XYZ file of C-alpha atoms in Angstrom:
550
model
C 31.986 9.050 -23.097
C 30.371 12.047 -22.466
C 26.607 10.439 -21.156
C 28.770 8.410 -18.795
C 30.024 11.062 -17.058
C 27.248 13.055 -17.278
C 25.211 10.338 -15.274
C 28.845 9.420 -13.166
C 26.946 11.704 -10.318
C 24.138 9.943 -10.011
C 25.543 6.053 -10.302
C 27.677 6.857 -7.910
C 24.755 8.150 -5.203
C 22.824 4.443 -6.235
C 26.265 2.485 -5.434
C 27.156 4.437 -1.777
C 23.673 4.483 -1.416
C 21.753 0.728 -2.376
C 25.088 -0.965 -2.732
C 27.279 -0.158 0.469
C 24.150 0.994 2.251
C 25.719 4.984 2.943
C 23.332 7.515 4.111
C 22.076 10.453 1.539
C 24.476 12.719 3.652
C 27.264 10.706 3.517
C 26.616 10.153 -0.522
C 25.673 13.733 -2.051
C 28.243 15.739 -0.739
C 30.921 13.120 -2.523
C 28.220 13.177 -5.119
C 28.040 17.252 -5.930
C 32.506 16.629 -5.708
C 32.336 14.194 -8.154
C 29.790 16.279 -10.282
C 32.587 19.479 -9.533
C 34.727 17.466 -11.447
C 33.341 16.536 -14.263
C 31.811 19.983 -14.665
C 35.108 21.495 -14.347
C 36.991 18.914 -16.354
C 34.772 17.406 -19.582
C 32.161 20.058 -20.074
C 34.631 23.003 -19.210
C 32.772 25.382 -17.183
C 34.357 28.157 -15.901
C 34.511 27.686 -11.745
C 32.876 30.903 -11.495
C 29.712 29.581 -12.932
C 30.179 25.693 -10.928
C 31.128 27.603 -8.270
C 27.566 30.175 -8.594
C 25.302 26.909 -10.026
C 26.503 25.215 -6.552
C 24.832 27.930 -4.669
C 22.082 28.529 -6.488
C 21.093 24.926 -5.124
C 22.406 25.667 -1.837
C 19.579 28.409 -1.796
C 17.176 26.671 -3.130
C 17.482 23.810 -0.858
C 16.283 26.667 2.186
C 13.065 26.502 0.833
C 12.522 22.446 0.760
C 14.328 22.296 4.357
C 12.126 25.492 6.365
C 9.026 23.636 5.280
C 11.468 20.009 6.754
C 12.545 22.183 9.627
C 8.140 23.159 10.863
C 7.298 19.592 9.668
C 9.644 17.720 12.157
C 9.134 20.359 15.060
C 5.622 20.306 15.184
C 5.948 16.771 15.116
C 8.018 16.691 18.005
C 6.532 19.554 19.889
C 2.827 17.164 19.731
C 4.973 14.621 21.523
C 6.858 16.315 23.861
C 3.240 17.374 24.979
C 1.812 14.706 25.492
C -0.497 14.588 22.733
C 0.761 12.404 20.866
C 0.594 9.236 22.844
C -4.250 10.745 24.035
C -4.791 10.611 20.157
C -2.698 7.073 20.496
C -4.694 6.490 22.516
C -8.334 7.831 21.236
C -7.885 4.700 17.779
C -8.447 2.137 21.180
C -12.227 0.476 21.359
C -13.085 1.296 17.575
C -13.147 -1.964 16.807
C -10.960 -5.255 17.956
C -10.704 -6.593 13.970
C -7.012 -6.581 13.152
C -7.795 -6.236 9.740
C -10.050 -2.294 10.080
C -7.740 -1.513 13.122
C -4.763 -1.579 10.229
C -6.459 0.460 7.990
C -7.946 3.119 10.420
C -4.490 3.623 11.912
C -1.699 1.698 9.074
C -3.622 3.365 6.138
C -5.900 6.752 6.801
C -4.305 7.861 10.469
C -0.227 7.085 8.077
C -1.830 9.255 5.352
C -3.001 12.029 8.141
C 0.679 12.327 9.431
C 2.833 12.089 6.300
C 0.427 14.761 4.672
C 1.811 16.767 8.132
C 4.968 15.896 8.384
C 6.445 13.076 6.447
C 10.425 12.190 5.536
C 10.035 8.496 7.750
C 7.007 9.716 10.448
C 4.680 7.886 9.972
C 5.465 4.456 9.467
C 7.242 5.134 12.694
C 4.565 5.939 14.639
C 1.911 4.068 12.959
C 3.984 1.156 13.647
C 4.851 1.296 17.409
C 0.526 2.530 18.168
C -0.131 -1.044 16.155
C 2.409 -3.272 18.464
C 0.149 -1.055 21.320
C -2.792 -2.709 19.935
C -1.646 -5.593 19.864
C 0.054 -6.971 16.172
C 3.357 -8.362 16.057
C 6.138 -6.066 15.492
C 7.517 -7.388 12.296
C 3.233 -7.110 10.582
C 3.034 -3.602 11.964
C 5.956 -2.613 9.935
C 5.737 -4.708 7.557
C 1.884 -3.259 7.136
C 3.272 0.734 8.468
C 6.166 0.520 5.170
C 3.578 -0.592 3.098
C 0.492 1.721 3.243
C 3.076 4.294 3.387
C 2.995 4.682 -0.154
C -0.249 6.405 -1.566
C 0.286 9.394 0.333
C 3.647 10.390 0.109
C 3.744 11.997 -3.758
C 1.943 15.188 -1.234
C 3.920 14.543 1.608
C 4.920 17.340 4.103
C 2.516 19.664 2.768
C 3.825 18.765 -0.479
C 7.635 18.991 -0.075
C 8.093 16.369 -3.066
C 6.391 18.142 -4.946
C 8.014 21.137 -4.030
C 11.208 19.939 -4.487
C 10.321 18.964 -7.889
C 9.969 22.599 -8.788
C 12.828 23.570 -7.519
C 14.860 22.250 -10.293
C 12.126 22.054 -13.251
C 12.999 26.663 -13.341
C 14.640 25.763 -17.304
C 12.963 22.949 -18.258
C 9.450 24.876 -17.394
C 10.436 28.377 -19.060
C 10.876 26.097 -22.254
C 7.690 25.002 -22.668
C 6.160 28.972 -22.420
C 3.828 28.125 -19.090
C 3.825 30.110 -16.404
C 5.522 27.674 -13.822
C 2.036 27.832 -11.177
C -0.255 25.935 -13.751
C 2.995 23.445 -14.865
C 3.052 22.737 -10.861
C -0.965 22.306 -10.963
C -0.988 20.115 -13.783
C 1.584 17.847 -12.074
C -0.649 17.425 -8.671
C -3.916 16.911 -11.036
C -1.366 14.192 -12.312
C -0.162 12.366 -9.780
C -3.634 12.716 -8.270
C -5.755 11.018 -10.463
C -3.779 7.622 -11.161
C -2.071 7.339 -7.924
C -5.989 7.895 -7.016
C -7.031 4.990 -8.982
C -4.356 2.603 -7.575
C -4.801 3.957 -3.531
C -7.815 2.666 -3.674
C -7.006 -0.494 -3.500
C -4.014 -0.424 -1.679
C -5.323 -1.230 2.134
C -7.115 -4.054 0.637
C -2.798 -4.879 -1.216
C -1.857 -5.021 2.896
C -4.194 -6.443 4.542
C -3.861 -9.410 2.035
C 0.159 -9.521 2.882
C -0.563 -9.435 6.627
C -2.999 -13.104 6.254
C -0.980 -14.437 3.693
C 1.904 -14.195 5.897
C 0.708 -14.000 10.072
C -2.816 -15.649 9.492
C -3.156 -19.078 11.107
C -5.327 -19.380 7.739
C -1.983 -18.283 5.848
C -4.321 -17.659 3.265
C -5.452 -14.255 2.181
C -9.479 -15.650 2.597
C -9.325 -12.901 5.440
C -8.486 -10.214 3.556
C -11.461 -10.602 1.013
C -13.889 -11.069 3.608
C -12.533 -7.429 4.016
C -12.433 -6.561 0.797
C -15.919 -4.670 1.516
C -14.356 -2.388 4.319
C -11.455 -2.081 2.741
C -12.806 -0.743 -0.948
C -14.949 1.664 0.972
C -11.606 3.270 2.906
C -10.164 3.637 -0.510
C -12.582 5.683 -2.039
C -13.141 7.051 1.358
C -9.179 8.891 1.967
C -8.725 9.034 -2.100
C -12.004 10.946 -3.316
C -11.264 14.453 -1.058
C -7.460 13.500 -2.200
C -8.041 14.331 -5.876
C -10.059 16.920 -5.258
C -8.880 18.756 -3.430
C -5.352 18.174 -5.505
C -6.737 19.691 -8.942
C -9.149 22.492 -6.344
C -6.349 23.543 -4.660
C -2.580 22.059 -5.473
C 0.288 19.727 -3.559
C 0.025 20.864 0.164
C -2.853 19.741 1.128
C -4.152 16.246 -0.640
C -2.620 14.261 1.555
C -3.303 15.699 4.849
C -6.545 17.059 4.117
C -7.397 14.127 2.389
C -6.376 11.971 4.573
C -8.719 13.453 7.756
C -11.600 13.082 5.941
C -11.344 10.073 5.453
C -9.871 9.215 8.799
C -13.136 10.575 10.710
C -15.694 8.823 7.871
C -13.540 5.442 7.847
C -13.495 5.976 12.169
C -17.698 6.749 11.952
C -18.262 3.818 9.991
C -16.090 1.012 11.607
C -17.833 2.371 15.201
C -21.414 1.387 13.991
C -19.693 -1.355 11.971
C -21.068 -0.203 7.837
C -18.863 -3.116 5.710
C -17.050 -4.666 9.730
C -16.693 -8.193 8.958
C -18.964 -10.035 10.615
C -16.432 -13.192 11.721
C -13.434 -10.917 13.655
C -9.906 -11.794 12.443
C -6.585 -11.646 14.770
C -3.139 -12.946 14.550
C -2.635 -16.072 16.513
C -1.742 -16.600 20.187
C 1.687 -14.563 21.641
C 2.832 -17.481 22.690
C 2.652 -18.818 19.226
C 4.490 -16.230 17.342
C 8.757 -16.807 15.527
C 10.997 -14.946 16.502
C 11.494 -12.952 13.753
C 7.609 -11.943 14.190
C 9.285 -10.451 17.831
C 10.535 -6.812 19.283
C 14.106 -6.967 20.476
C 14.257 -3.774 21.921
C 12.949 -1.494 24.779
C 10.708 0.801 22.225
C 10.433 3.323 24.714
C 7.423 5.967 24.827
C 6.190 9.520 23.401
C 5.099 12.079 26.474
C 1.961 11.692 28.787
C -1.374 11.385 28.124
C -2.580 14.454 30.311
C -5.891 16.492 27.400
C -8.735 15.814 25.865
C -8.541 14.279 22.332
C -9.641 17.523 20.869
C -7.090 19.884 22.582
C -4.362 16.432 21.345
C -5.789 17.285 17.957
C -6.601 21.098 18.182
C -2.828 21.774 16.318
C -3.645 19.650 13.952
C -7.416 21.155 13.094
C -5.483 24.381 13.740
C -3.621 23.819 10.216
C -5.269 22.392 7.953
C -7.606 25.096 8.703
C -4.790 27.615 8.272
C -3.278 25.526 5.589
C -6.981 25.944 3.284
C -7.410 30.011 4.478
C -3.732 31.201 3.197
C -4.281 28.737 0.267
C -7.433 29.831 -1.490
C -7.099 33.653 -3.381
C -10.773 35.020 -2.105
C -9.719 35.160 1.339
C -6.993 36.773 0.025
C -4.687 36.216 2.862
C -1.771 34.312 -0.528
C -1.502 36.843 -1.783
C 0.531 39.139 0.918
C 1.792 35.968 2.119
C 3.778 34.526 -1.695
C 4.690 38.502 -1.998
C 6.708 38.789 1.163
C 9.919 37.508 -0.019
C 13.653 37.908 0.420
C 15.083 38.711 -3.297
C 18.220 38.154 -4.639
C 19.226 38.941 -7.856
C 22.222 37.846 -10.262
C 23.444 34.962 -8.385
C 27.101 34.625 -7.784
C 26.965 37.746 -9.666
C 26.066 34.549 -12.683
C 23.199 37.875 -14.896
C 19.534 36.367 -15.366
C 20.204 33.559 -12.591
C 17.941 35.168 -9.826
C 16.783 33.823 -5.819
C 13.674 34.460 -3.895
C 12.544 32.982 -0.612
C 8.669 33.283 -0.553
C 9.528 32.820 3.946
C 5.542 33.316 4.367
C 3.926 31.477 2.415
C 5.932 27.975 2.610
C 4.293 25.556 4.992
C 7.536 25.248 7.306
C 6.748 28.465 8.776
C 3.037 30.184 8.406
C 1.788 26.998 9.736
C 3.691 24.847 10.254
C 6.452 27.035 13.471
C 3.095 29.161 14.161
C 1.426 26.394 14.990
C 4.051 24.810 17.175
C 5.106 28.318 18.865
C 0.846 28.471 19.827
C 1.006 25.024 21.584
C 3.546 24.984 23.392
C 0.808 27.749 25.588
C -2.046 25.440 24.531
C -0.623 22.967 26.280
C 1.399 24.065 28.731
C 4.037 22.569 27.694
C 6.757 22.884 30.476
C 10.085 25.052 29.528
C 12.238 21.753 29.548
C 10.161 19.850 27.258
C 9.662 23.313 24.674
C 13.289 23.398 24.745
C 14.097 19.655 24.111
C 11.621 20.396 21.437
C 13.074 22.741 19.393
C 16.542 21.009 20.306
C 15.699 17.720 19.024
C 14.640 19.203 15.891
C 17.794 21.489 15.370
C 19.019 17.925 15.997
C 17.196 15.805 13.149
C 17.198 18.531 11.162
C 21.188 18.215 10.245
C 21.645 15.219 8.395
C 18.755 16.367 6.063
C 20.851 19.286 5.645
C 23.249 18.295 4.353
C 21.745 15.964 2.491
C 18.991 18.452 0.683
C 21.765 21.232 0.390
C 24.661 18.763 -1.770
C 20.803 17.383 -3.775
C 20.251 20.295 -4.914
C 23.760 21.894 -5.318
C 24.743 18.746 -7.687
C 21.146 19.344 -10.177
C 21.275 22.446 -10.612
C 24.920 22.464 -10.868
C 23.510 19.351 -13.207
C 20.577 21.925 -14.749
C 22.898 24.392 -15.430
C 26.097 23.430 -17.025
C 24.593 23.652 -20.566
C 26.922 27.199 -19.631
C 29.928 25.874 -20.865
C 33.300 26.556 -22.780
C 33.186 22.961 -24.726
C 30.353 24.142 -26.626
C 28.258 20.778 -25.464
C 24.857 20.328 -23.497
C 23.675 20.237 -20.365
C 24.725 17.203 -18.404
C 21.008 16.583 -17.920
C 20.473 17.039 -21.621
C 23.731 14.675 -22.479
C 21.233 12.082 -19.655
C 18.861 12.155 -20.998
C 19.376 11.740 -25.159
C 21.383 8.053 -23.962
C 18.630 7.227 -21.909
C 16.246 7.843 -25.106
C 18.362 6.267 -27.435
C 18.705 2.369 -24.857
C 14.999 2.788 -23.991
C 12.817 4.494 -26.826
C 9.080 3.964 -27.158
C 9.272 1.577 -24.383
C 10.636 4.207 -21.425
C 6.769 4.799 -20.095
C 7.803 1.322 -18.476
C 10.977 2.907 -16.567
C 9.727 5.913 -15.282
C 7.784 4.680 -12.241
C 11.015 2.198 -11.606
C 13.437 5.185 -11.690
C 11.452 7.032 -9.390
C 10.841 4.644 -7.620
C 14.810 4.165 -7.510
C 14.954 7.417 -6.027
C 13.585 7.767 -3.292
C 15.228 3.667 -2.534
C 18.908 4.754 -2.520
C 17.508 8.494 -0.763
C 15.474 7.154 1.947
C 13.174 10.165 0.442
C 10.561 11.088 -2.799
C 11.247 14.161 -1.651
C 14.382 13.438 -2.754
C 14.028 11.648 -5.570
C 12.160 14.464 -7.168
C 15.129 16.345 -6.656
C 17.258 14.035 -8.786
C 14.892 12.786 -11.808
C 12.881 15.312 -12.383
C 14.168 17.469 -14.765
C 16.631 14.185 -16.052
C 13.032 12.434 -16.645
C 10.807 15.786 -17.761
C 14.092 16.063 -20.992
C 14.310 12.314 -21.423
C 10.290 12.698 -22.466
C 10.501 15.582 -24.525
C 13.289 14.013 -26.309
C 10.670 11.543 -27.259
C 8.105 13.260 -28.324
C 6.007 11.761 -24.712
C 3.876 13.763 -22.585
C 5.854 15.824 -19.649
C 3.406 15.438 -17.307
C 2.200 12.402 -17.850
C 6.189 11.719 -17.563
C 6.486 13.337 -13.963
C 3.507 12.182 -13.032
C 4.681 8.651 -12.965
C 7.922 9.989 -11.617
C 6.002 11.339 -8.799
C 4.226 7.623 -7.466
C 6.905 5.612 -8.474
C 9.186 8.224 -5.423
C 5.955 7.391 -3.450
C 5.667 3.878 -3.892
C 10.071 4.348 -3.660
C 8.790 4.281 0.490
C 7.361 0.741 0.736
C 10.909 -0.839 0.346
C 13.655 2.107 1.333
C 16.755 1.400 3.358
C 15.881 4.232 5.453
C 12.874 4.160 6.063
C 13.078 0.907 6.488
C 15.646 0.329 9.271
C 14.010 3.258 10.828
C 10.327 1.538 11.167
C 12.384 -1.916 12.468
C 14.198 0.024 14.986
C 10.765 1.691 16.989
C 8.875 -1.846 16.716
C 11.760 -3.691 18.020
C 12.603 -6.295 14.831
C 16.404 -5.243 14.218
C 17.387 -7.532 12.481
C 14.169 -8.527 10.635
C 15.235 -5.140 7.576
C 16.108 -7.777 4.879
C 12.676 -9.722 5.638
C 10.713 -6.727 5.347
C 12.571 -4.972 2.098
C 11.916 -9.103 -0.019
C 8.388 -9.082 1.892
C 7.426 -5.095 0.540
C 9.018 -5.805 -2.687
C 6.097 -8.091 -3.754
C 3.638 -4.937 -3.355
C 5.451 -2.449 -4.476
C 5.805 -4.697 -7.894
C 2.087 -5.302 -8.045
C 1.494 -1.018 -7.472
C 3.818 -0.463 -9.982
C 2.322 -2.077 -12.722
C -0.745 -0.084 -11.548
C 0.718 2.480 -12.523
C 1.509 1.801 -15.619
C -1.056 -0.138 -17.074
C -3.212 3.245 -16.279
C -0.795 6.184 -17.192
C 1.166 3.987 -20.486
C -2.030 3.579 -21.820
C -3.068 7.482 -21.334
C 0.497 7.920 -23.083
C 0.748 5.351 -25.793
C -3.661 6.482 -26.686
C -2.569 9.908 -27.845
C -3.395 11.387 -24.491
C -2.121 14.650 -23.779
C -3.231 17.088 -20.526
C -4.021 20.985 -21.752
C -2.833 23.067 -19.411
């Protein structure tokens, strides 16, 4: 009975979001209320502890919210300055082969935008750009979503990892490992298996595209482009893995994709590994109705600057991130030391919160670069005002969901402080999951991560909801916690292919409203194949007895 009640807030979230299509900002506050009721009535927690731990969760959510705000602000700034239109136009003329265009824009450019902004923006940007080049809107939506999976674990300069760390503090303390050391190990073991799988995702996306949208209805045109597709996968995944191991979670997707994009564009312009026979979609007149756009999708600001000037904010972001993350430059510790402290939150001894506002990438570099861009791109006062106003409007829904989600998880994590003598809700949940799955649990770890992002539309929210649960289950079953958590982190990225929020957003931006069910059903196959690859790689390590060394 206690295990069922412990699961109730999570179960309610799943049912409301996956079954009734509720948004996260509606479902998570209700789930928080249920968690509070369970904590008071079943766990016999005091009202002071319930409110104190929930409020502590609200404070922890601020870290993530600041990153999201900065990421969305820089994107809105570039849209309204015309920089994004200039960047999009710069892709024209590289190649007319649709397979190569899909890889350059959907995979490489989409990965770069994921690394910089995340939160559904890559597919929503890459989709319309592909449509502008002549892709059927449905094909653009499918491809953009398939490709927006590999970079997601480190999207928005590592936000999913920061989200995970916001709920793992007490778990990490039990291991005796320093939080920074644990974070670097988690980053490494998400990057390595995902890096191997990611090499083949460009080819997988092309296979889906040519099979459904080609005149031949075959995967053969995709296989003909396999050398270029695998080359593109390597161009991204090699720097992705190396950067993750050396620098941590902020830079792998952002800088890895930036490096890969340059390599792949250079290769495409020179015809390196590009198929000799060009491939294209059928004539537009032959497209079925479901392939087409059924609304006016609008446009961004007018292109009015050079390509270098348009890219300069992203270049500045990458430089600032590198300089402020490498200790040798002396800036990292300086920024880390700038923090706001709140000891004994809500009067609870030992419950301390610190906001490292200067080190959060949301402030430096995102907000800083946005301010510089206002002048660099000579934006009008009206456009600047519109960018900030739009960002505050977009962040409001995310704020509600994050406050409720992190508050709920912190309450469940700390519910062991009670008058009933029971373990915490998450511990009881983990014990129940361990008892049901037993030695087969690694087959479910990735699926749990996928489920979290499917129902919430966010890898960050998935990690907030399930990272601590996965840690405790791994501990009970004596599996290496880092490897189980890596499956959670990667699964949260895979779920982006089919998550309802992203599918609806992309369908709306390319004008395929009404085709959401088709998109989810189609992308379920590559998502399942991705799951199998990760389960094979990490599962083999787990069952062979391998355990990462800190």
